[in-house]
Amino acid sequence: MASSDVNVENTNIKTASGVSLDEHQKTIVGSVLDLFAGRPSLKKLQLWDDNGVFQDPITKAEGRKQYEPQWYGLQTAFSEIERLHHEVTDAGNPIKMDLKTRYVVKGIGKEQTISSKIQIYLDKSTGKITEVQDKWDGKLPDSSFTNIFRQLNSVTVPAFVSVPKNDEEDAKRGNQ
């Protein structure tokens, strides 16, 4: 699937010296940058494997029914999302990227800047995303206590955040 078919908005992918991405990797990275910017779409999420995983320090979403609402939830939770910096540092599998993003929480106006180490894992045969890890300050929690809350979040967010059922519904929300 080419980036034009998916309507990837982030096409100017910055790479570290010596790092080069092929067209498919550029589409994948651009789509992931769009997701982190609160710009999801059903087409972008078709680049993900149905059993894919998204994890960050506050959630571990496994499977399409859990990870799609996580991305659509950014539009619900934040009034502003601004990418301050990104750079792909490794074009292997996983694709590794540094990302710095500023978020403003809706309603209360609280501002938070998060520096992340992103890892994007791809299925070698299908080219689909099997996992995205968002390591804030380079870390994911590994305590069983914290993991209970991450699992709870992955189940409760889908209960409160709806995912569009088709492209028309997606477009009505302003997604491409």
CSV table of C-alpha atoms in Angstrom, one decimal:
chain,number,residue,atom,x,y,z
A,1,MET,CA,0.0,0.0,0.0
A,2,ALA,CA,1.6,3.3,-1.1
A,3,SER,CA,1.5,6.4,1.1
A,4,SER,CA,-0.8,8.1,-1.4
A,5,ASP,CA,-3.4,5.2,-1.0
A,6,VAL,CA,-3.3,5.7,2.8
A,7,ASN,CA,-3.2,9.5,2.8
A,8,VAL,CA,-0.2,9.7,5.0
A,9,GLU,CA,0.3,13.3,6.1
A,10,ASN,CA,3.8,13.0,7.4
A,11,THR,CA,5.9,12.4,4.3
A,12,ASN,CA,9.0,14.4,5.2
A,13,ILE,CA,10.7,11.6,7.3
A,14,LYS,CA,13.9,12.8,9.0
A,15,THR,CA,16.6,10.1,9.2
A,16,ALA,CA,19.9,10.0,11.1
A,17,SER,CA,23.1,10.1,9.0
A,18,GLY,CA,23.6,6.8,7.2
A,19,VAL,CA,20.0,5.7,7.7
A,20,SER,CA,17.9,5.1,4.6
A,21,LEU,CA,14.3,3.9,4.4
A,22,ASP,CA,12.6,2.2,1.4
A,23,GLU,CA,9.2,3.4,0.2
A,24,HIS,CA,7.2,0.9,2.3
A,25,GLN,CA,9.2,1.9,5.4
A,26,LYS,CA,8.5,5.6,4.7
A,27,THR,CA,4.8,4.9,4.5
A,28,ILE,CA,4.9,2.9,7.7
A,29,VAL,CA,6.9,5.6,9.6
A,30,GLY,CA,4.7,8.4,8.2
A,31,SER,CA,1.6,6.6,9.2
A,32,VAL,CA,2.9,6.0,12.7
A,33,LEU,CA,3.9,9.7,13.0
A,34,ASP,CA,0.3,10.6,11.9
A,35,LEU,CA,-1.1,8.3,14.6
A,36,PHE,CA,1.1,10.0,17.3
A,37,ALA,CA,-0.1,13.4,16.0
A,38,GLY,CA,-3.7,12.4,16.7
A,39,ARG,CA,-4.5,11.9,13.0
A,40,PRO,CA,-5.7,8.3,12.8
A,41,SER,CA,-7.7,6.7,9.9
A,42,LEU,CA,-9.0,3.3,9.1
A,43,LYS,CA,-6.7,3.2,6.1
A,44,LYS,CA,-3.6,3.9,8.2
A,45,LEU,CA,-4.7,1.3,10.7
A,46,GLN,CA,-5.0,-1.3,7.8
A,47,LEU,CA,-1.2,-1.2,7.8
A,48,TRP,CA,-1.4,-3.0,11.1
A,49,ASP,CA,-1.7,-6.7,11.7
A,50,ASP,CA,-5.1,-7.7,13.3
A,51,ASN,CA,-3.2,-9.2,16.2
A,52,GLY,CA,-0.8,-6.2,16.5
A,53,VAL,CA,0.3,-4.7,19.8
A,54,PHE,CA,0.7,-1.1,20.9
A,55,GLN,CA,2.4,-0.5,24.2
A,56,ASP,CA,3.6,2.6,26.2
A,57,PRO,CA,4.0,3.2,29.9
A,58,ILE,CA,0.2,3.5,30.4
A,59,THR,CA,-1.2,0.8,28.1
A,60,LYS,CA,-0.6,-2.5,26.5
A,61,ALA,CA,-3.2,-2.9,23.8
A,62,GLU,CA,-3.3,-6.2,22.0
A,63,GLY,CA,-5.3,-6.8,18.9
A,64,ARG,CA,-7.3,-4.4,16.6
A,65,LYS,CA,-10.2,-4.0,19.1
A,66,GLN,CA,-7.8,-2.6,21.7
A,67,TYR,CA,-5.2,-0.7,19.7
A,68,GLU,CA,-7.5,1.2,17.3
A,69,PRO,CA,-9.3,3.1,20.2
A,70,GLN,CA,-6.0,4.0,21.7
A,71,TRP,CA,-5.1,6.0,18.6
A,72,TYR,CA,-8.6,7.5,18.2
A,73,GLY,CA,-8.5,8.4,21.9
A,74,LEU,CA,-5.8,10.9,21.3
A,75,GLN,CA,-8.3,13.2,19.5
A,76,THR,CA,-10.6,12.9,22.5
A,77,ALA,CA,-8.0,13.5,25.2
A,78,PHE,CA,-5.9,16.3,23.8
A,79,SER,CA,-6.7,19.7,22.4
A,80,GLU,CA,-3.2,20.1,20.9
A,81,ILE,CA,-0.6,17.7,19.8
A,82,GLU,CA,2.6,19.1,18.4
A,83,ARG,CA,5.6,17.0,17.2
A,84,LEU,CA,8.7,18.9,18.3
A,85,HIS,CA,11.2,16.4,16.8
A,86,HIS,CA,11.5,13.1,15.1
A,87,GLU,CA,14.4,11.1,13.7
A,88,VAL,CA,14.6,7.6,12.4
A,89,THR,CA,17.8,6.1,13.9
A,90,ASP,CA,17.6,2.5,12.6
A,91,ALA,CA,15.9,1.1,9.4
A,92,GLY,CA,16.0,-2.5,10.6
A,93,ASN,CA,13.3,-4.5,12.2
A,94,PRO,CA,12.4,-2.9,14.4
A,95,ILE,CA,12.5,0.5,12.8
A,96,LYS,CA,13.8,2.8,15.6
A,97,MET,CA,12.9,6.4,16.0
A,98,ASP,CA,13.3,9.2,18.5
A,99,LEU,CA,10.2,11.3,19.0
A,100,LYS,CA,9.4,14.3,21.1
A,101,THR,CA,5.8,15.5,21.3
A,102,ARG,CA,4.0,18.2,23.2
A,103,TYR,CA,0.4,17.4,24.3
A,104,VAL,CA,-2.2,19.7,25.9
A,105,VAL,CA,-5.0,17.9,27.8
A,106,LYS,CA,-8.5,19.0,26.8
A,107,GLY,CA,-10.5,20.9,29.4
A,108,ILE,CA,-7.7,21.5,31.9
A,109,GLY,CA,-5.1,22.9,29.5
A,110,LYS,CA,-2.3,20.9,31.2
A,111,GLU,CA,0.7,20.7,28.9
A,112,GLN,CA,3.1,17.7,28.8
A,113,THR,CA,6.1,17.0,26.6
A,114,ILE,CA,7.1,13.4,26.1
A,115,SER,CA,10.4,12.2,24.7
A,116,SER,CA,10.1,8.7,23.3
A,117,LYS,CA,12.1,5.9,21.8
A,118,ILE,CA,9.8,4.3,19.3
A,119,GLN,CA,10.2,0.8,17.9
A,120,ILE,CA,8.1,-0.4,15.0
A,121,TYR,CA,8.1,-4.1,14.3
A,122,LEU,CA,7.0,-5.4,10.9
A,123,ASP,CA,5.9,-8.9,9.8
A,124,LYS,CA,8.6,-9.9,7.3
A,125,SER,CA,6.1,-11.7,4.9
A,126,THR,CA,3.2,-9.2,5.0
A,127,GLY,CA,5.0,-5.9,5.8
A,128,LYS,CA,2.3,-5.1,8.3
A,129,ILE,CA,3.0,-3.6,11.7
A,130,THR,CA,3.0,-6.3,14.4
A,131,GLU,CA,4.0,-4.0,17.3
A,132,VAL,CA,4.7,-0.4,18.2
A,133,GLN,CA,6.5,0.3,21.5
A,134,ASP,CA,6.5,3.8,22.8
A,135,LYS,CA,9.2,4.0,25.4
A,136,TRP,CA,9.0,7.3,27.4
A,137,ASP,CA,12.5,8.4,28.2
A,138,GLY,CA,13.6,5.1,26.7
A,139,LYS,CA,11.7,2.8,29.1
A,140,LEU,CA,8.6,0.6,29.4
A,141,PRO,CA,7.5,-0.5,32.9
A,142,ASP,CA,8.1,-4.1,33.8
A,143,SER,CA,6.5,-4.5,37.2
A,144,SER,CA,3.5,-6.7,37.5
A,145,PHE,CA,1.7,-4.0,39.5
A,146,THR,CA,2.1,-1.4,36.8
A,147,ASN,CA,1.2,-4.0,34.1
A,148,ILE,CA,-2.2,-4.5,35.8
A,149,PHE,CA,-3.0,-0.9,35.2
A,150,ARG,CA,-1.7,-1.0,31.6
A,151,GLN,CA,-4.0,-4.0,30.9
A,152,LEU,CA,-6.9,-2.2,32.5
A,153,ASN,CA,-6.4,0.8,30.3
A,154,SER,CA,-6.3,-1.3,27.2
A,155,VAL,CA,-9.7,-2.7,28.1
A,156,THR,CA,-11.4,0.5,29.4
A,157,VAL,CA,-10.4,2.9,26.6
A,158,PRO,CA,-12.2,0.9,23.9
A,159,ALA,CA,-15.4,1.1,26.1
A,160,PHE,CA,-15.3,4.9,26.0
A,161,VAL,CA,-13.7,5.7,22.5
A,162,SER,CA,-15.6,4.7,19.4
A,163,VAL,CA,-13.8,3.7,16.2
A,164,PRO,CA,-15.4,4.6,12.9
A,165,LYS,CA,-17.1,1.7,11.1
A,166,ASN,CA,-16.2,2.8,7.6
A,167,ASP,CA,-14.3,5.5,5.6
A,168,GLU,CA,-17.4,7.7,5.3
A,169,GLU,CA,-17.8,7.9,9.1
A,170,ASP,CA,-14.0,8.4,9.4
A,171,ALA,CA,-14.1,11.3,7.0
A,172,LYS,CA,-17.0,12.9,9.0
A,173,ARG,CA,-14.6,13.0,11.9
A,174,GLY,CA,-12.0,14.8,9.8
A,175,ASN,CA,-9.8,11.8,9.3
A,176,GLN,CA,-8.3,10.8,6.0
